[in-house]
Short mmCIF file of N, CA and C in Angstrom, two decimals:
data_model
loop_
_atom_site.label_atom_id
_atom_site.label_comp_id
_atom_site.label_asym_id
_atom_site.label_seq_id
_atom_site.Cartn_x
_atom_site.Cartn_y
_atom_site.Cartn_z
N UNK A 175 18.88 27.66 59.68
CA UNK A 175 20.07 27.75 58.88
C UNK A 175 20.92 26.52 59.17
N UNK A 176 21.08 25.76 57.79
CA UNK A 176 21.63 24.47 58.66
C UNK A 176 22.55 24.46 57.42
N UNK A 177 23.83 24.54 58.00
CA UNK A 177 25.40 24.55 57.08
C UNK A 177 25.72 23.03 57.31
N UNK A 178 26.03 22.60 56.01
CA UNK A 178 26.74 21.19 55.76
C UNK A 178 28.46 21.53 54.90
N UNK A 179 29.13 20.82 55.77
CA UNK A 179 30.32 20.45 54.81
C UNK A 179 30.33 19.27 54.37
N UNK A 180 30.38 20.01 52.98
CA UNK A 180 30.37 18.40 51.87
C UNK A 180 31.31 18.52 51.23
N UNK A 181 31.89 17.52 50.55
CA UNK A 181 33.12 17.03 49.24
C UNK A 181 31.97 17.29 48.02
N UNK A 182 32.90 17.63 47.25
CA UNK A 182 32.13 17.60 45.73
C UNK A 182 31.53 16.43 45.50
N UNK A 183 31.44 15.37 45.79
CA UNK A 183 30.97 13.78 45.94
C UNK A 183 29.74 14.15 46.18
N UNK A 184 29.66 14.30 47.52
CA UNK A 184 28.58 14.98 48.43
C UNK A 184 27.84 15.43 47.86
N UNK A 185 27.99 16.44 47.31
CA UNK A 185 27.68 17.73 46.91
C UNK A 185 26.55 17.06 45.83
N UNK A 186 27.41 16.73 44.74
CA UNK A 186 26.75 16.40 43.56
C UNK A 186 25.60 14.97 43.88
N UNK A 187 26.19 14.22 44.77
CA UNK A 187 24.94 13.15 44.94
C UNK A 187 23.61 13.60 45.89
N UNK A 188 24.24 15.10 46.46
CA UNK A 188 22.60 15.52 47.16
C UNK A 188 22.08 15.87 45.94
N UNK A 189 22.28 16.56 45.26
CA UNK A 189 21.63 17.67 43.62
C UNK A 189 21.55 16.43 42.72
N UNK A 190 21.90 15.56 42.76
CA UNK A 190 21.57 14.41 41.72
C UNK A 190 22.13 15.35 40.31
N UNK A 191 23.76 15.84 40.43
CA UNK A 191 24.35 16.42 39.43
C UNK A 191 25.98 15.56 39.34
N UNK A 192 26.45 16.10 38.35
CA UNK A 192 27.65 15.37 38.69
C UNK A 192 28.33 16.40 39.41
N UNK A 193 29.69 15.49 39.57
CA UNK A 193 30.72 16.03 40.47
C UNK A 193 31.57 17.27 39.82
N UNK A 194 31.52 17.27 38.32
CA UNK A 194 32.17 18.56 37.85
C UNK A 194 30.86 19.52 37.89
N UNK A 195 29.80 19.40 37.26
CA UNK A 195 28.71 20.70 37.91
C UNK A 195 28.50 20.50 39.36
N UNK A 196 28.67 19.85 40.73
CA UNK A 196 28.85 20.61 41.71
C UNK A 196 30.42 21.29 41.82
N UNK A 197 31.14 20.99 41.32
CA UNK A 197 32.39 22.10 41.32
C UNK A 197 32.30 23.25 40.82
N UNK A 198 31.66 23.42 39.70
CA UNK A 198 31.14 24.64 39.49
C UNK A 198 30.26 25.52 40.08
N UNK A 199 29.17 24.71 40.54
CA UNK A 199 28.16 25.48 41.25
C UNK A 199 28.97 26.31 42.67
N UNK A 200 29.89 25.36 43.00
CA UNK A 200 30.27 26.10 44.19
C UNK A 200 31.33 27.09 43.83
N UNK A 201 31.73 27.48 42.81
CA UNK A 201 32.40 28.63 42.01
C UNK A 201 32.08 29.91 41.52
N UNK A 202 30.43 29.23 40.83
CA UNK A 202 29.75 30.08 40.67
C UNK A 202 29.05 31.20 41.86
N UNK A 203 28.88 30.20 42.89
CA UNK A 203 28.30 31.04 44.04
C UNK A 203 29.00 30.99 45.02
N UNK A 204 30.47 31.12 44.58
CA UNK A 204 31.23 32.04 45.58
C UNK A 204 30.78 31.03 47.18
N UNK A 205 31.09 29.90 47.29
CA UNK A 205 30.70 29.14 48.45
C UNK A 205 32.13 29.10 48.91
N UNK A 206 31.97 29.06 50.12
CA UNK A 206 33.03 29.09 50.84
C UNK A 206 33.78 27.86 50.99
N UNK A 207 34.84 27.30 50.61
CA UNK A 207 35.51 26.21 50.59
C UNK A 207 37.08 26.29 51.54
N UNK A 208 36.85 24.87 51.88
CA UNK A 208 38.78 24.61 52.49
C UNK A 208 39.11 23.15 52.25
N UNK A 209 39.65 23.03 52.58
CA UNK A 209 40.68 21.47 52.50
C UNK A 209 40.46 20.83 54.01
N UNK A 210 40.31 19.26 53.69
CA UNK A 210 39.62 18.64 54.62
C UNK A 210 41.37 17.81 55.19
N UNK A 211 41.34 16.86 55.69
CA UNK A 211 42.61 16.49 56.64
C UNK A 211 43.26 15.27 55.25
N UNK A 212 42.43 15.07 54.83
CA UNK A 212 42.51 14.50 53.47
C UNK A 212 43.10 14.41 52.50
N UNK A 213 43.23 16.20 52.24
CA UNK A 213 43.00 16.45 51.04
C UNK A 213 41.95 17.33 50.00
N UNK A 214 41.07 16.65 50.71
CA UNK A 214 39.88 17.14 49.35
C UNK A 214 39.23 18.26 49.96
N UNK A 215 38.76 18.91 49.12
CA UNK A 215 38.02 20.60 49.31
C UNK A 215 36.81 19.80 49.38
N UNK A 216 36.47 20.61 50.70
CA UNK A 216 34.98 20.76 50.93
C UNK A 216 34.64 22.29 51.18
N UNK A 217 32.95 22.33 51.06
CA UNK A 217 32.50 22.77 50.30
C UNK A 217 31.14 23.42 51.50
N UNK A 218 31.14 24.87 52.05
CA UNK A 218 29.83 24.66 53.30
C UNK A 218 28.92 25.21 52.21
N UNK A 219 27.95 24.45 52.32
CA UNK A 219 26.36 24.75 51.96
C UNK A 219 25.28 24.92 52.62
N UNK A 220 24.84 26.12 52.77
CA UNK A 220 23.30 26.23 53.65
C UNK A 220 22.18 25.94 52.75
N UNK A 221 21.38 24.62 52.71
CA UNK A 221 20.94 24.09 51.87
C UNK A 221 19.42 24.77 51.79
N UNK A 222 19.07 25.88 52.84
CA UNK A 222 18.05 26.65 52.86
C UNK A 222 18.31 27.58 52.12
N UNK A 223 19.11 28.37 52.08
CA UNK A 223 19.52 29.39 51.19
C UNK A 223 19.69 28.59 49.74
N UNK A 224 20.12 27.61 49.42
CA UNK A 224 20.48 27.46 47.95
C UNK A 224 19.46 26.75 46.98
N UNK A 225 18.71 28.08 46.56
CA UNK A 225 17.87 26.68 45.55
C UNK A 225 18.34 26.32 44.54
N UNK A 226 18.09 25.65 43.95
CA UNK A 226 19.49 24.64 42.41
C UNK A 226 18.61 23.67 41.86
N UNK A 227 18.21 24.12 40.91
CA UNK A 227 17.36 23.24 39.86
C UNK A 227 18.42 23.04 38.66
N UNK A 228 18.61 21.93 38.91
CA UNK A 228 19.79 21.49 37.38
C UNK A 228 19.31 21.41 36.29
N UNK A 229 19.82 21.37 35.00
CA UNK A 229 19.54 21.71 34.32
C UNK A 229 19.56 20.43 33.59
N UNK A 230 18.80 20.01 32.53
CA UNK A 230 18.58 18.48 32.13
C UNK A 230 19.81 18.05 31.02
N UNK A 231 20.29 17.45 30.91
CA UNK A 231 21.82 17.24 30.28
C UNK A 231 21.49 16.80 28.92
N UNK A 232 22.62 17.59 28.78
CA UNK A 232 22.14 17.63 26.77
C UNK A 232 23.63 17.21 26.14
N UNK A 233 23.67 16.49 25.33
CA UNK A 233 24.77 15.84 24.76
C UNK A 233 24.32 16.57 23.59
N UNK A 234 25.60 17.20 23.54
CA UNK A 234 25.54 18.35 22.14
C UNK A 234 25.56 17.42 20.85
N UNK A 235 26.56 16.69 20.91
CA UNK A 235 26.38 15.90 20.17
C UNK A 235 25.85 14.59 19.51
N UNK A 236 25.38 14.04 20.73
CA UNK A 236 24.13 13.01 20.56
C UNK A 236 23.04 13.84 19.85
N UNK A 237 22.84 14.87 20.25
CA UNK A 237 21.72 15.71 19.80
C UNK A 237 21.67 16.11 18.09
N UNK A 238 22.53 16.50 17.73
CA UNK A 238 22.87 16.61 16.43
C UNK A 238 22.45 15.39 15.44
N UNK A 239 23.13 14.04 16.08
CA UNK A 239 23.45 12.83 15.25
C UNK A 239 21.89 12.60 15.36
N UNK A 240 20.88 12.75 16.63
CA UNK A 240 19.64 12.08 16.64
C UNK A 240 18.95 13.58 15.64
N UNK A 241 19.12 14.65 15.39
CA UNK A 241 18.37 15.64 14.87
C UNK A 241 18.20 14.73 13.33
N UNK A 242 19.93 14.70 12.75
CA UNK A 242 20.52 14.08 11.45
C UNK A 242 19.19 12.69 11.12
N UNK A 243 19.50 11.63 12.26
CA UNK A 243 18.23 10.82 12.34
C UNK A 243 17.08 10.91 12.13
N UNK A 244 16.82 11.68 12.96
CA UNK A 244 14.97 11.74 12.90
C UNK A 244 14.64 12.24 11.37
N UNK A 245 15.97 13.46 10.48
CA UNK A 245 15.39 13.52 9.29
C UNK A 245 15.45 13.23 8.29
N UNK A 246 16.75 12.04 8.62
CA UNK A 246 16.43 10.90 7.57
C UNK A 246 15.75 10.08 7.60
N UNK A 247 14.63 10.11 9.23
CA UNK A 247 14.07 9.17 9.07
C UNK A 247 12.81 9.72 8.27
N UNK A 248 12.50 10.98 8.44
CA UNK A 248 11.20 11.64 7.98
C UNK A 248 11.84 12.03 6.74
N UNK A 249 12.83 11.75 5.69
CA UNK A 249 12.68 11.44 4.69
C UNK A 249 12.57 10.35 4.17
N UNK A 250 13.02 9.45 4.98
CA UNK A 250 12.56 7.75 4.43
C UNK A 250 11.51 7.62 4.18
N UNK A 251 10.74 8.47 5.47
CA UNK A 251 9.37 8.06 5.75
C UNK A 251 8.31 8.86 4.04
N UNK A 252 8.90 9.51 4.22
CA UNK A 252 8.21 10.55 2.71
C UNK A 252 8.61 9.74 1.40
N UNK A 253 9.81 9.44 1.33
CA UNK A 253 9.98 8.54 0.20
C UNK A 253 9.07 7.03 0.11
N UNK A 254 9.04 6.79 1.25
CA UNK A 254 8.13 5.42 1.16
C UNK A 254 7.15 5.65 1.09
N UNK A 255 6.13 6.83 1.72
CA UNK A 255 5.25 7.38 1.84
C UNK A 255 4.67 7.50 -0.32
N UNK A 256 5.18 8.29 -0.80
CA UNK A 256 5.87 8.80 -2.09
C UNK A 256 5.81 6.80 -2.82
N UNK A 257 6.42 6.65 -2.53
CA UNK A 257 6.18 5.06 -3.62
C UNK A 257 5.44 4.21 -3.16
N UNK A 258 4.38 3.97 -1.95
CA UNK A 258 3.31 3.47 -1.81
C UNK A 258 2.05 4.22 -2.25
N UNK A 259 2.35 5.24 -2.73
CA UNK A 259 1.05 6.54 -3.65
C UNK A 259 1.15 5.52 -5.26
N UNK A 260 2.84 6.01 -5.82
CA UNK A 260 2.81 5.45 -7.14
C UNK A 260 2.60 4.13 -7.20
N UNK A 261 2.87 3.10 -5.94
CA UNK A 261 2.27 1.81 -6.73
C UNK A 261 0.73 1.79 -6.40
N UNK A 262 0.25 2.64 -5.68
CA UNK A 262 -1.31 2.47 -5.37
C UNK A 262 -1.74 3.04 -7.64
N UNK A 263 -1.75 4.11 -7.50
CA UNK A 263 -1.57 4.31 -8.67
C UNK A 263 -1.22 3.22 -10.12
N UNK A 264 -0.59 2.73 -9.80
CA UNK A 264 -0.08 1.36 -10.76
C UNK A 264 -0.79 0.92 -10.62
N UNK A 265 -1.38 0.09 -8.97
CA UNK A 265 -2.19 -0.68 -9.05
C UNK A 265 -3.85 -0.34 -9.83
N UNK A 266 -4.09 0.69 -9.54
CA UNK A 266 -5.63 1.03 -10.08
C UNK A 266 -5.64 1.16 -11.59
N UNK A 267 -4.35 1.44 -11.99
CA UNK A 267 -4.56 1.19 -13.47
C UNK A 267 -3.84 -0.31 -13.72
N UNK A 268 -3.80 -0.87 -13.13
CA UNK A 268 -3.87 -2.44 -13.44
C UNK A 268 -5.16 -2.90 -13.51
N UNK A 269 -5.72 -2.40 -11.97
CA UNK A 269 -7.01 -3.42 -11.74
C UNK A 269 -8.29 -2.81 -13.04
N UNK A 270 -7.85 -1.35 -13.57
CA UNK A 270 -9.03 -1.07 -14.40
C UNK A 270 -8.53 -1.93 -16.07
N UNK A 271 -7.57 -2.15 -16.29
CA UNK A 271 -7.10 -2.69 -17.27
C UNK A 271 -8.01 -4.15 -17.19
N UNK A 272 -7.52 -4.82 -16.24
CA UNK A 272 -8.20 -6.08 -15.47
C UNK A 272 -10.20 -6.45 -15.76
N UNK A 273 -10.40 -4.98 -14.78
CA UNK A 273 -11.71 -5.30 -15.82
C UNK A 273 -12.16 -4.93 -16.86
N UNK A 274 -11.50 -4.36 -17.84
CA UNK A 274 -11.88 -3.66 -18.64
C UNK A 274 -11.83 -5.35 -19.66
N UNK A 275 -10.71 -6.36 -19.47
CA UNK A 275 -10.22 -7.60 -20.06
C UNK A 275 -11.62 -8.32 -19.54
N UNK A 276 -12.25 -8.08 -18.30
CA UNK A 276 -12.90 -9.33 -18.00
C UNK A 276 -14.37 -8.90 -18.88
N UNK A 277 -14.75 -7.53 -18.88
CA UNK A 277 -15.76 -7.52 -19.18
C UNK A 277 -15.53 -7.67 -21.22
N UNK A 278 -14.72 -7.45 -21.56
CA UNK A 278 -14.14 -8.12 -22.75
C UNK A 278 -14.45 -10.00 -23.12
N UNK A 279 -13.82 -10.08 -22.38
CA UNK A 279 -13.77 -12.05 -22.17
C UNK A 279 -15.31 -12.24 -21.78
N UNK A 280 -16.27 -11.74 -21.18
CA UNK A 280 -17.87 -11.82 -20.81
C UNK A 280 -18.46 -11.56 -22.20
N UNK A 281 -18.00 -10.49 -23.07
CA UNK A 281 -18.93 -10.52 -24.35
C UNK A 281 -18.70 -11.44 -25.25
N UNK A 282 -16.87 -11.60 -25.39
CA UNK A 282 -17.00 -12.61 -26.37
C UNK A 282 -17.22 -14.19 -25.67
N UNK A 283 -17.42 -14.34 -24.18
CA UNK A 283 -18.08 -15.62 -24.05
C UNK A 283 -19.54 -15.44 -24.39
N UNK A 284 -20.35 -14.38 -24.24
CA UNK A 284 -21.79 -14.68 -24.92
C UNK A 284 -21.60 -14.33 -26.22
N UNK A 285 -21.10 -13.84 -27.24
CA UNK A 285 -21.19 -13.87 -28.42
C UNK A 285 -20.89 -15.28 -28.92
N UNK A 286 -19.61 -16.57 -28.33
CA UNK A 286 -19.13 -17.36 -28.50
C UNK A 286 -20.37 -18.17 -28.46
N UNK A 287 -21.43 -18.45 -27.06
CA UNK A 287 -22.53 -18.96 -26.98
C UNK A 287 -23.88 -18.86 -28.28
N UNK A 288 -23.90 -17.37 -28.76
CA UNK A 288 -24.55 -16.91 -29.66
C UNK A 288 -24.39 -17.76 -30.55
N UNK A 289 -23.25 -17.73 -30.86
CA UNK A 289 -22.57 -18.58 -32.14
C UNK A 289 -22.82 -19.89 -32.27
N UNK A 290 -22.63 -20.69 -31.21
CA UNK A 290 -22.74 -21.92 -31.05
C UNK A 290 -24.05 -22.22 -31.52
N UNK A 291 -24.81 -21.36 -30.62
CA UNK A 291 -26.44 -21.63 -30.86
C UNK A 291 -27.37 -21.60 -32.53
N UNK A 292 -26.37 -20.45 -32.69
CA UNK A 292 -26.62 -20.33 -34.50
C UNK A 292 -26.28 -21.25 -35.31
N UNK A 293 -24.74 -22.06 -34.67
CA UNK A 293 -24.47 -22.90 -35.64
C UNK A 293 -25.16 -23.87 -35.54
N UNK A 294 -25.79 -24.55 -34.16
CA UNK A 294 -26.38 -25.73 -33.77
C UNK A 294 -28.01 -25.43 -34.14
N UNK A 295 -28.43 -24.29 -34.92
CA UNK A 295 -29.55 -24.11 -35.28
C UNK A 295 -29.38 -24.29 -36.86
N UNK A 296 -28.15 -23.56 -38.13
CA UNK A 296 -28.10 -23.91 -38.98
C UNK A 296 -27.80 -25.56 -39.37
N UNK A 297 -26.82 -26.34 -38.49
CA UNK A 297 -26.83 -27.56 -38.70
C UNK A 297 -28.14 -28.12 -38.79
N UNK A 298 -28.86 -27.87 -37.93
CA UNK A 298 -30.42 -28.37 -37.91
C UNK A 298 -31.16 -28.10 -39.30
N UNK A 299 -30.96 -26.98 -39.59
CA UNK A 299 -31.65 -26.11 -40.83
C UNK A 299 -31.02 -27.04 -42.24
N UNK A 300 -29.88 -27.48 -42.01
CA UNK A 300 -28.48 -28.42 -42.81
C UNK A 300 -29.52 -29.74 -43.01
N UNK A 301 -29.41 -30.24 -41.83
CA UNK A 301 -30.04 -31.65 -41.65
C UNK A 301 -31.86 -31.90 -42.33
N UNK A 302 -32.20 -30.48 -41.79
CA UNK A 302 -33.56 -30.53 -42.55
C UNK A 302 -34.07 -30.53 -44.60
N UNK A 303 -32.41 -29.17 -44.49
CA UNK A 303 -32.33 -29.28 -46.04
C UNK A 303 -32.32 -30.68 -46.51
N UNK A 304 -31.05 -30.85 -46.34
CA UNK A 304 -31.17 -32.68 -46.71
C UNK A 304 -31.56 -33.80 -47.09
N UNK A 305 -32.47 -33.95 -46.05
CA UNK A 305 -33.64 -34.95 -46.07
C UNK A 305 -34.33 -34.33 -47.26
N UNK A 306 -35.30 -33.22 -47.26
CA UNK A 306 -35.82 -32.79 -48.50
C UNK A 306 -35.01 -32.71 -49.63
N UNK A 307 -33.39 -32.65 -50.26
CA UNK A 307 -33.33 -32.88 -51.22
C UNK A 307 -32.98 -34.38 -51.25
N UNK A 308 -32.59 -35.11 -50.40
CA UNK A 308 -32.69 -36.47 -50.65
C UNK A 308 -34.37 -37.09 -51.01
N UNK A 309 -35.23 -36.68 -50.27
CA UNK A 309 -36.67 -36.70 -50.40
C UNK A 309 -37.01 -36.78 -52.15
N UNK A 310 -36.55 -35.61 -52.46
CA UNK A 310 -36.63 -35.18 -53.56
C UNK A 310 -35.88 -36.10 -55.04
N UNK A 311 -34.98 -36.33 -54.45
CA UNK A 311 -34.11 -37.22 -55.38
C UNK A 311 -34.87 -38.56 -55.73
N UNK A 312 -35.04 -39.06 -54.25
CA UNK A 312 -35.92 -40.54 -54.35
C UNK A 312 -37.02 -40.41 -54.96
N UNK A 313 -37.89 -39.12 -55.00
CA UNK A 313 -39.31 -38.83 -55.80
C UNK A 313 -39.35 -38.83 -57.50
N UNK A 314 -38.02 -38.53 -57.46
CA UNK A 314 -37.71 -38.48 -59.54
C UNK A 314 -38.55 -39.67 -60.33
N UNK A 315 -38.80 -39.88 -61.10
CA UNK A 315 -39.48 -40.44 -62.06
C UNK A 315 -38.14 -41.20 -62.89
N UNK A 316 -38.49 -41.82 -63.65
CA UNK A 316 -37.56 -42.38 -64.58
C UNK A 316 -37.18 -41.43 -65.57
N UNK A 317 -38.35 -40.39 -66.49
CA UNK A 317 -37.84 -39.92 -67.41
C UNK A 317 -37.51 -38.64 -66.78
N UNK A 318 -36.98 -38.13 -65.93
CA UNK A 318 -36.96 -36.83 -65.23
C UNK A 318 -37.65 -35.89 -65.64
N UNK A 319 -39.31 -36.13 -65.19
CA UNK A 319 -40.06 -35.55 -64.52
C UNK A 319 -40.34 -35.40 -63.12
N UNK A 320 -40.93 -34.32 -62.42
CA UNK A 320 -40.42 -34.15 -61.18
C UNK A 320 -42.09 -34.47 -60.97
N UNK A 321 -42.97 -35.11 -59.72
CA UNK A 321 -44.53 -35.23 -59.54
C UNK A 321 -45.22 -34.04 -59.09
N UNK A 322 -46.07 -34.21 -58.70
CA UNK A 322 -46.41 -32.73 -58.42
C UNK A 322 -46.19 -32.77 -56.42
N UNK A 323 -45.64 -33.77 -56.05
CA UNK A 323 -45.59 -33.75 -54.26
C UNK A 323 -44.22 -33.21 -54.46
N UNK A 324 -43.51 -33.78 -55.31
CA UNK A 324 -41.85 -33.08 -55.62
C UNK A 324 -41.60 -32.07 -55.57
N UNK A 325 -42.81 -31.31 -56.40
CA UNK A 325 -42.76 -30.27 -56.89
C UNK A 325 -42.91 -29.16 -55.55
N UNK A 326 -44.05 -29.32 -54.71
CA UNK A 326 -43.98 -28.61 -53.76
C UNK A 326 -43.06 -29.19 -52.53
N UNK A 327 -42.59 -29.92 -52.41
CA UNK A 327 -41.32 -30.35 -51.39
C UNK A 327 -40.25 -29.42 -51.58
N UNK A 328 -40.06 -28.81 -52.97
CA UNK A 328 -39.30 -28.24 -53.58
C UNK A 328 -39.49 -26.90 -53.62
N UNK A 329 -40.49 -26.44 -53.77
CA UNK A 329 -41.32 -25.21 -53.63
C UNK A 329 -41.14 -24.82 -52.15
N UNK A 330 -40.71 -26.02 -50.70
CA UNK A 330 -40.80 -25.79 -49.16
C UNK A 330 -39.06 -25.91 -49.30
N UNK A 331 -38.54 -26.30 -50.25
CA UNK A 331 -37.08 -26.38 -49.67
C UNK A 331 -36.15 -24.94 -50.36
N UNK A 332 -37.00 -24.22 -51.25
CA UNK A 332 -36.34 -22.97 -51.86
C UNK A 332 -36.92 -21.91 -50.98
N UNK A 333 -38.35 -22.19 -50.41
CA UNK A 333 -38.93 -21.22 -49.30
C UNK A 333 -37.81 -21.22 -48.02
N UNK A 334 -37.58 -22.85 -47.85
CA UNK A 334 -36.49 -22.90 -46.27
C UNK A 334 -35.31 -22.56 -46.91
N UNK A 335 -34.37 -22.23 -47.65
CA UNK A 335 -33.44 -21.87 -47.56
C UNK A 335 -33.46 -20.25 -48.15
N UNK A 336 -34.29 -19.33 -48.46
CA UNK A 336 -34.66 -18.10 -48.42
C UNK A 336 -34.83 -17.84 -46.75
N UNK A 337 -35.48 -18.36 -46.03
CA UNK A 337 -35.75 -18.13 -44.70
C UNK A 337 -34.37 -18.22 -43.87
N UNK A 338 -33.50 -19.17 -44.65
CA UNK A 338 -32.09 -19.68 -43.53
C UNK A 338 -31.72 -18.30 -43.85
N UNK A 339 -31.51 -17.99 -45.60
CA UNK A 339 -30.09 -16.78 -45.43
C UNK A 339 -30.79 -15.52 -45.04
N UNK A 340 -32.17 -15.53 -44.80
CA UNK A 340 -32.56 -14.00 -44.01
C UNK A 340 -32.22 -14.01 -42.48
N UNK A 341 -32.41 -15.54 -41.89
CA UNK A 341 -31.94 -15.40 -40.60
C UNK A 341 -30.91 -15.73 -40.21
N UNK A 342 -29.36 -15.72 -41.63
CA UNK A 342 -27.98 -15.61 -41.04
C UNK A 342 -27.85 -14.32 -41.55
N UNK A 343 -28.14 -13.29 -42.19
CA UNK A 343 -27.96 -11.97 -42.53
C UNK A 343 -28.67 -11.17 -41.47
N UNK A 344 -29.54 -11.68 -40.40
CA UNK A 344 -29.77 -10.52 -39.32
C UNK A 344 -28.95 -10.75 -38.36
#
C-alpha cells in the first residue's frame, strides 16, 4: 500500500490526464484531500488501489465539423464519381461516332480509287476510240465511199463502244 500526496499537477501528469479530469477523479472517488503550506490541495492516492483508464478525448465539436467533412467529402466523392461515369459515357459515344466516320472515309477512299481506275480505264477506251475514228476518217475515199478495211475498223469501233457502255452500266 503505497499512499502518495500529489497536487492536481501531479496527479494528472502520472494518468497522462489533464489537471481538470484529475480534479474530478479525485471528487469522484471521494479521495481524501487537504491544503499543502502553499496553498494548493493535495490529493493522497494509493496508486494500488486505483485503477484509471482515461478515457480518449473527444472534442464534441471537432467531431461534428470532421463528421460534416467526411460527408461532404463522400459526396464530392459521388458527384465526381457520378461525372466521370457520364463523360466515360460521352466518351464511347464519341469514339463509336469516330469509327463509324472512319470506316465511312475507308469506303469512300476505295470507291474514290474504284473510280479513278474506271476513269483511267475509260480514258484509255477514249484514246482507243479515237484513233479508230481518226483511222477511219483518213481511210475515206474521195467520193465518200467507205473501203472495205473501213468498213470493218468500223464494224470494231461500234463493237468497242457497245462493250464500253456495258462495262460502265455494271
Amino acid at each position: 500500500m503505497c499512499v502518495a500526496l500529489l497536487t492536481y499537477a501531479d496527479l494528472s501528469a502520472r494518468l497522462n490526464i489533464s489537471r481538470e479530469a484529475a480534479r474530478s477523479l479525485a471528487r469522484r472517488r471521494r479521495l481524501p484531500r487537504s491544503r499543502s503550506d502553499d496553498g494548493k490541495a493535495l490529493v493522497s492516492v494509493d496508486f494500488s488501489e486505483l485503477r484509471y483508464m482515461p478515457r480518449p478525448r473527444i472534442d464534441r465539436q471537432a467531431d461534428h465539423i470532421a463528421a460534416a467533412m467526411a460527408k461532404i467529402e463522400a459526396f464530392r466523392i459521388e458527384a465526381f464519381k457520378a461525372e466521370v461515369a457520364r463523360l466515360e459515357a460521352v466518351a464511347t459515344g464519341y469514339r463509336a461516332d469516330f469509327e463509324r466516320e472512319r470506316e465511312r472515309a475507308d469506303r469512300l477512299a476505295v470507291e474514290l480509287l474504284q473510280a479513278a481506275a474506271e476513269t483511267m480505264a475509260a480514258n484509255a477506251w477514249v484514246a482507243r476510240l479515237e484513233d479508230e475514228v481518226a483511222a477511219l476518217r483518213t481511210g475515206r475515199r474521195a467520193g465518200g465511199a467507205i473501203a472495205g478495211q473501213a468498213a470493218r475498223r468500223l464494224g470494231h469501233l461500234a463493237a468497242a463502244i457497245v462493250d464500253a457502255d456495258r462495262a460502265a452500266c455494271r
